[in-house]
Amino acid sequence: MSHKGILVVISGFAGTGKGTVIERLRKQYDNYELSVSATTRSPRPGEQEGVHYFYKTKEEFLHMIDQDELLEHKEYVGNYYGTPRAFVQSRLEEGKNVILEIEPQGAMDIKKKMPDTVMIFLAPPDAVTLRDRLAGRATEDAQKQKERLHRAAEESDMITSYDYIVVNDDLDQTVEEVHQVISAAHFRMGSNLEFVKKLQEEMQMFV
């Protein structure tokens, strides 16, 4: 059977706990790795090349776009951000499940270029819980919270484009459910075609 890793996209509204779930996955299991993005913004104090980001000039980044070296990219506040194809593919070949925490539009771009990507949408139990979680952060004013909720309402139209939906109500259960979804993906027929082909060829000895 295939020992190649699975590319996993995890999306969700602000306040659904994506970062916490991913952090717990990486602590509890040793075969998960968070994808490292490329960016044109300058490193901040304490950030390391290849750990936090791959830091590129604008010219280098645009060249990566031209050469189709990015699985997705976007421009935000004057800087470019994107997912390097080579980094993802190298980690997958090593058997790592590579996780991308990304917004829905970028997720759809990833799916187009790598159709076998496991797409997981992390959801709150209900809309009121989401509103209360954002309010409980106490790090943003009411206007910012309203903007996040408005964006969440728009993003909700894209939920059915994902393969799986996991409700984050209990953290331990959520982490286990996400892990089970990814583990099951290793047994998909499309992930094991090399094994199947080899088996089919071997079976010809009985014909």
PDB file of N, CA and C in Angstrom, residues 141-202:
ATOM      1  N   ASP A 141     -12.681  44.868  18.248  1.00  0.00           N
ATOM      2  CA  ASP A 141     -13.856  45.652  18.586  1.00  0.00           C
ATOM      3  C   ASP A 141     -15.093  45.098  17.869  1.00  0.00           C
ATOM      4  N   ALA A 142     -16.247  45.647  18.205  1.00  0.00           N
ATOM      5  CA  ALA A 142     -17.519  45.141  17.690  1.00  0.00           C
ATOM      6  C   ALA A 142     -17.593  45.228  16.169  1.00  0.00           C
ATOM      7  N   GLN A 143     -17.024  46.282  15.601  1.00  0.00           N
ATOM      8  CA  GLN A 143     -17.059  46.443  14.149  1.00  0.00           C
ATOM      9  C   GLN A 143     -16.264  45.343  13.455  1.00  0.00           C
ATOM     10  N   LYS A 144     -15.093  45.024  13.994  1.00  0.00           N
ATOM     11  CA  LYS A 144     -14.261  43.976  13.403  1.00  0.00           C
ATOM     12  C   LYS A 144     -14.964  42.625  13.507  1.00  0.00           C
ATOM     13  N   GLN A 145     -15.606  42.375  14.635  1.00  0.00           N
ATOM     14  CA  GLN A 145     -16.349  41.121  14.806  1.00  0.00           C
ATOM     15  C   GLN A 145     -17.492  41.035  13.800  1.00  0.00           C
ATOM     16  N   LYS A 146     -18.167  42.159  13.577  1.00  0.00           N
ATOM     17  CA  LYS A 146     -19.258  42.195  12.606  1.00  0.00           C
ATOM     18  C   LYS A 146     -18.744  41.890  11.206  1.00  0.00           C
ATOM     19  N   GLU A 147     -17.579  42.428  10.871  1.00  0.00           N
ATOM     20  CA  GLU A 147     -16.982  42.181   9.560  1.00  0.00           C
ATOM     21  C   GLU A 147     -16.640  40.703   9.385  1.00  0.00           C
ATOM     22  N   ARG A 148     -16.111  40.081  10.441  1.00  0.00           N
ATOM     23  CA  ARG A 148     -15.769  38.665  10.368  1.00  0.00           C
ATOM     24  C   ARG A 148     -17.017  37.799  10.188  1.00  0.00           C
ATOM     25  N   LEU A 149     -18.085  38.154  10.864  1.00  0.00           N
ATOM     26  CA  LEU A 149     -19.330  37.404  10.733  1.00  0.00           C
ATOM     27  C   LEU A 149     -19.926  37.570   9.334  1.00  0.00           C
ATOM     28  N   HIS A 150     -19.808  38.770   8.796  1.00  0.00           N
ATOM     29  CA  HIS A 150     -20.300  39.008   7.435  1.00  0.00           C
ATOM     30  C   HIS A 150     -19.508  38.171   6.434  1.00  0.00           C
ATOM     31  N   ARG A 151     -18.202  38.114   6.625  1.00  0.00           N
ATOM     32  CA  ARG A 151     -17.371  37.309   5.727  1.00  0.00           C
ATOM     33  C   ARG A 151     -17.700  35.828   5.879  1.00  0.00           C
ATOM     34  N   ALA A 152     -17.950  35.394   7.113  1.00  0.00           N
ATOM     35  CA  ALA A 152     -18.315  33.995   7.354  1.00  0.00           C
ATOM     36  C   ALA A 152     -19.603  33.641   6.622  1.00  0.00           C
ATOM     37  N   ALA A 153     -20.556  34.575   6.626  1.00  0.00           N
ATOM     38  CA  ALA A 153     -21.824  34.333   5.935  1.00  0.00           C
ATOM     39  C   ALA A 153     -21.587  34.135   4.436  1.00  0.00           C
ATOM     40  N   GLU A 154     -20.669  34.905   3.868  1.00  0.00           N
ATOM     41  CA  GLU A 154     -20.341  34.763   2.449  1.00  0.00           C
ATOM     42  C   GLU A 154     -19.628  33.431   2.189  1.00  0.00           C
ATOM     43  N   GLU A 155     -18.697  33.071   3.082  1.00  0.00           N
ATOM     44  CA  GLU A 155     -17.939  31.836   2.915  1.00  0.00           C
ATOM     45  C   GLU A 155     -18.820  30.602   3.051  1.00  0.00           C
ATOM     46  N   SER A 156     -19.930  30.729   3.767  1.00  0.00           N
ATOM     47  CA  SER A 156     -20.805  29.573   3.986  1.00  0.00           C
ATOM     48  C   SER A 156     -21.364  29.028   2.663  1.00  0.00           C
ATOM     49  N   ASP A 157     -21.407  29.867   1.638  1.00  0.00           N
ATOM     50  CA  ASP A 157     -21.902  29.414   0.332  1.00  0.00           C
ATOM     51  C   ASP A 157     -20.979  28.369  -0.297  1.00  0.00           C
ATOM     52  N   MET A 158     -19.726  28.288   0.183  1.00  0.00           N
ATOM     53  CA  MET A 158     -18.742  27.400  -0.440  1.00  0.00           C
ATOM     54  C   MET A 158     -18.554  26.096   0.328  1.00  0.00           C
ATOM     55  N   ILE A 159     -19.277  25.921   1.417  1.00  0.00           N
ATOM     56  CA  ILE A 159     -19.068  24.734   2.264  1.00  0.00           C
ATOM     57  C   ILE A 159     -19.247  23.436   1.494  1.00  0.00           C
ATOM     58  N   THR A 160     -20.259  23.372   0.627  1.00  0.00           N
ATOM     59  CA  THR A 160     -20.550  22.121  -0.080  1.00  0.00           C
ATOM     60  C   THR A 160     -19.496  21.771  -1.130  1.00  0.00           C
ATOM     61  N   SER A 161     -18.533  22.648  -1.364  1.00  0.00           N
ATOM     62  CA  SER A 161     -17.437  22.338  -2.284  1.00  0.00           C
ATOM     63  C   SER A 161     -16.369  21.474  -1.604  1.00  0.00           C
ATOM     64  N   TYR A 162     -16.474  21.313  -0.288  1.00  0.00           N
ATOM     65  CA  TYR A 162     -15.502  20.519   0.472  1.00  0.00           C
ATOM     66  C   TYR A 162     -15.927  19.053   0.514  1.00  0.00           C
ATOM     67  N   ASP A 163     -14.959  18.173   0.780  1.00  0.00           N
ATOM     68  CA  ASP A 163     -15.237  16.738   0.853  1.00  0.00           C
ATOM     69  C   ASP A 163     -15.872  16.348   2.182  1.00  0.00           C
ATOM     70  N   TYR A 164     -15.425  16.998   3.252  1.00  0.00           N
ATOM     71  CA  TYR A 164     -15.877  16.641   4.594  1.00  0.00           C
ATOM     72  C   TYR A 164     -16.169  17.896   5.408  1.00  0.00           C
ATOM     73  N   ILE A 165     -17.071  17.752   6.362  1.00  0.00           N
ATOM     74  CA  ILE A 165     -17.316  18.817   7.328  1.00  0.00           C
ATOM     75  C   ILE A 165     -17.207  18.210   8.724  1.00  0.00           C
ATOM     76  N   VAL A 166     -16.438  18.851   9.578  1.00  0.00           N
ATOM     77  CA  VAL A 166     -16.257  18.405  10.956  1.00  0.00           C
ATOM     78  C   VAL A 166     -16.660  19.556  11.870  1.00  0.00           C
ATOM     79  N   VAL A 167     -17.537  19.261  12.811  1.00  0.00           N
ATOM     80  CA  VAL A 167     -18.023  20.281  13.743  1.00  0.00           C
ATOM     81  C   VAL A 167     -17.107  20.321  14.954  1.00  0.00           C
ATOM     82  N   ASN A 168     -16.544  21.481  15.227  1.00  0.00           N
ATOM     83  CA  ASN A 168     -15.648  21.647  16.370  1.00  0.00           C
ATOM     84  C   ASN A 168     -16.447  22.096  17.590  1.00  0.00           C
ATOM     85  N   ASP A 169     -16.967  21.104  18.309  1.00  0.00           N
ATOM     86  CA  ASP A 169     -17.711  21.377  19.546  1.00  0.00           C
ATOM     87  C   ASP A 169     -16.890  20.950  20.753  1.00  0.00           C
ATOM     88  N   ASP A 170     -16.263  19.785  20.639  1.00  0.00           N
ATOM     89  CA  ASP A 170     -15.368  19.261  21.669  1.00  0.00           C
ATOM     90  C   ASP A 170     -14.001  19.056  21.021  1.00  0.00           C
ATOM     91  N   LEU A 171     -12.973  19.733  21.531  1.00  0.00           N
ATOM     92  CA  LEU A 171     -11.666  19.752  20.872  1.00  0.00           C
ATOM     93  C   LEU A 171     -11.079  18.358  20.705  1.00  0.00           C
ATOM     94  N   ASP A 172     -11.066  17.548  21.764  1.00  0.00           N
ATOM     95  CA  ASP A 172     -10.485  16.208  21.673  1.00  0.00           C
ATOM     96  C   ASP A 172     -11.191  15.378  20.605  1.00  0.00           C
ATOM     97  N   GLN A 173     -12.509  15.440  20.586  1.00  0.00           N
ATOM     98  CA  GLN A 173     -13.269  14.676  19.604  1.00  0.00           C
ATOM     99  C   GLN A 173     -13.011  15.192  18.192  1.00  0.00           C
ATOM    100  N   THR A 174     -12.931  16.511  18.049  1.00  0.00           N
ATOM    101  CA  THR A 174     -12.691  17.110  16.735  1.00  0.00           C
ATOM    102  C   THR A 174     -11.350  16.679  16.164  1.00  0.00           C
ATOM    103  N   VAL A 175     -10.305  16.723  16.985  1.00  0.00           N
ATOM    104  CA  VAL A 175      -8.969  16.313  16.544  1.00  0.00           C
ATOM    105  C   VAL A 175      -8.986  14.859  16.093  1.00  0.00           C
ATOM    106  N   GLU A 176      -9.656  13.997  16.851  1.00  0.00           N
ATOM    107  CA  GLU A 176      -9.722  12.585  16.497  1.00  0.00           C
ATOM    108  C   GLU A 176     -10.500  12.380  15.202  1.00  0.00           C
ATOM    109  N   GLU A 177     -11.592  13.114  15.023  1.00  0.00           N
ATOM    110  CA  GLU A 177     -12.395  12.973  13.810  1.00  0.00           C
ATOM    111  C   GLU A 177     -11.626  13.427  12.575  1.00  0.00           C
ATOM    112  N   VAL A 178     -10.900  14.541  12.686  1.00  0.00           N
ATOM    113  CA  VAL A 178     -10.099  15.021  11.559  1.00  0.00           C
ATOM    114  C   VAL A 178      -9.013  13.998  11.224  1.00  0.00           C
ATOM    115  N   HIS A 179      -8.377  13.442  12.241  1.00  0.00           N
ATOM    116  CA  HIS A 179      -7.344  12.423  12.035  1.00  0.00           C
ATOM    117  C   HIS A 179      -7.923  11.193  11.342  1.00  0.00           C
ATOM    118  N   GLN A 180      -9.119  10.785  11.734  1.00  0.00           N
ATOM    119  CA  GLN A 180      -9.759   9.618  11.115  1.00  0.00           C
ATOM    120  C   GLN A 180     -10.064   9.862   9.639  1.00  0.00           C
ATOM    121  N   VAL A 181     -10.527  11.073   9.327  1.00  0.00           N
ATOM    122  CA  VAL A 181     -10.814  11.416   7.928  1.00  0.00           C
ATOM    123  C   VAL A 181      -9.541  11.305   7.086  1.00  0.00           C
ATOM    124  N   ILE A 182      -8.456  11.859   7.591  1.00  0.00           N
ATOM    125  CA  ILE A 182      -7.198  11.849   6.838  1.00  0.00           C
ATOM    126  C   ILE A 182      -6.639  10.431   6.734  1.00  0.00           C
ATOM    127  N   SER A 183      -6.745   9.684   7.825  1.00  0.00           N
ATOM    128  CA  SER A 183      -6.246   8.302   7.821  1.00  0.00           C
ATOM    129  C   SER A 183      -6.987   7.465   6.779  1.00  0.00           C
ATOM    130  N   ALA A 184      -8.304   7.646   6.706  1.00  0.00           N
ATOM    131  CA  ALA A 184      -9.105   6.881   5.744  1.00  0.00           C
ATOM    132  C   ALA A 184      -8.706   7.199   4.306  1.00  0.00           C
ATOM    133  N   ALA A 185      -8.265   8.439   4.062  1.00  0.00           N
ATOM    134  CA  ALA A 185      -7.895   8.848   2.707  1.00  0.00           C
ATOM    135  C   ALA A 185      -6.710   8.044   2.175  1.00  0.00           C
ATOM    136  N   HIS A 186      -5.891   7.503   3.075  1.00  0.00           N
ATOM    137  CA  HIS A 186      -4.752   6.695   2.641  1.00  0.00           C
ATOM    138  C   HIS A 186      -5.196   5.403   1.969  1.00  0.00           C
ATOM    139  N   PHE A 187      -6.451   5.001   2.182  1.00  0.00           N
ATOM    140  CA  PHE A 187      -6.945   3.749   1.620  1.00  0.00           C
ATOM    141  C   PHE A 187      -7.819   3.957   0.391  1.00  0.00           C
ATOM    142  N   ARG A 188      -7.907   5.225  -0.085  1.00  0.00           N
ATOM    143  CA  ARG A 188      -8.662   5.476  -1.309  1.00  0.00           C
ATOM    144  C   ARG A 188      -8.006   4.763  -2.478  1.00  0.00           C
ATOM    145  N   MET A 189      -8.813   4.334  -3.425  1.00  0.00           N
ATOM    146  CA  MET A 189      -8.273   3.644  -4.598  1.00  0.00           C
ATOM    147  C   MET A 189      -7.272   4.529  -5.327  1.00  0.00           C
ATOM    148  N   GLY A 190      -7.598   5.813  -5.475  1.00  0.00           N
ATOM    149  CA  GLY A 190      -6.730   6.723  -6.204  1.00  0.00           C
ATOM    150  C   GLY A 190      -5.374   6.922  -5.559  1.00  0.00           C
ATOM    151  N   SER A 191      -5.273   6.655  -4.267  1.00  0.00           N
ATOM    152  CA  SER A 191      -4.002   6.813  -3.553  1.00  0.00           C
ATOM    153  C   SER A 191      -3.147   5.557  -3.626  1.00  0.00           C
ATOM    154  N   ASN A 192      -3.681   4.493  -4.217  1.00  0.00           N
ATOM    155  CA  ASN A 192      -2.971   3.214  -4.211  1.00  0.00           C
ATOM    156  C   ASN A 192      -2.923   2.556  -5.590  1.00  0.00           C
ATOM    157  N   LEU A 193      -2.954   3.364  -6.638  1.00  0.00           N
ATOM    158  CA  LEU A 193      -2.995   2.810  -7.990  1.00  0.00           C
ATOM    159  C   LEU A 193      -1.733   2.033  -8.351  1.00  0.00           C
ATOM    160  N   GLU A 194      -0.588   2.453  -7.826  1.00  0.00           N
ATOM    161  CA  GLU A 194       0.650   1.722  -8.115  1.00  0.00           C
ATOM    162  C   GLU A 194       0.585   0.314  -7.532  1.00  0.00           C
ATOM    163  N   PHE A 195       0.090   0.218  -6.297  1.00  0.00           N
ATOM    164  CA  PHE A 195      -0.058  -1.094  -5.663  1.00  0.00           C
ATOM    165  C   PHE A 195      -1.042  -1.960  -6.450  1.00  0.00           C
ATOM    166  N   VAL A 196      -2.166  -1.349  -6.860  1.00  0.00           N
ATOM    167  CA  VAL A 196      -3.188  -2.089  -7.601  1.00  0.00           C
ATOM    168  C   VAL A 196      -2.624  -2.604  -8.925  1.00  0.00           C
ATOM    169  N   LYS A 197      -1.887  -1.752  -9.635  1.00  0.00           N
ATOM    170  CA  LYS A 197      -1.305  -2.153 -10.915  1.00  0.00           C
ATOM    171  C   LYS A 197      -0.355  -3.323 -10.728  1.00  0.00           C
ATOM    172  N   LYS A 198       0.489  -3.233  -9.700  1.00  0.00           N
ATOM    173  CA  LYS A 198       1.448  -4.309  -9.422  1.00  0.00           C
ATOM    174  C   LYS A 198       0.710  -5.598  -9.093  1.00  0.00           C
ATOM    175  N   LEU A 199      -0.334  -5.511  -8.283  1.00  0.00           N
ATOM    176  CA  LEU A 199      -1.111  -6.688  -7.914  1.00  0.00           C
ATOM    177  C   LEU A 199      -1.778  -7.312  -9.135  1.00  0.00           C
ATOM    178  N   GLN A 200      -2.334  -6.449  -9.991  1.00  0.00           N
ATOM    179  CA  GLN A 200      -2.985  -6.947 -11.204  1.00  0.00           C
ATOM    180  C   GLN A 200      -1.997  -7.697 -12.089  1.00  0.00           C
ATOM    181  N   GLU A 201      -0.792  -7.153 -12.220  1.00  0.00           N
ATOM    182  CA  GLU A 201       0.232  -7.810 -13.033  1.00  0.00           C
ATOM    183  C   GLU A 201       0.622  -9.155 -12.435  1.00  0.00           C
ATOM    184  N   GLU A 202       0.760  -9.213 -11.116  1.00  0.00           N
ATOM    185  CA  GLU A 202       1.108 -10.466 -10.453  1.00  0.00           C
ATOM    186  C   GLU A 202       0.015 -11.515 -10.631  1.00  0.00           C
TER     187      GLU A 202
END
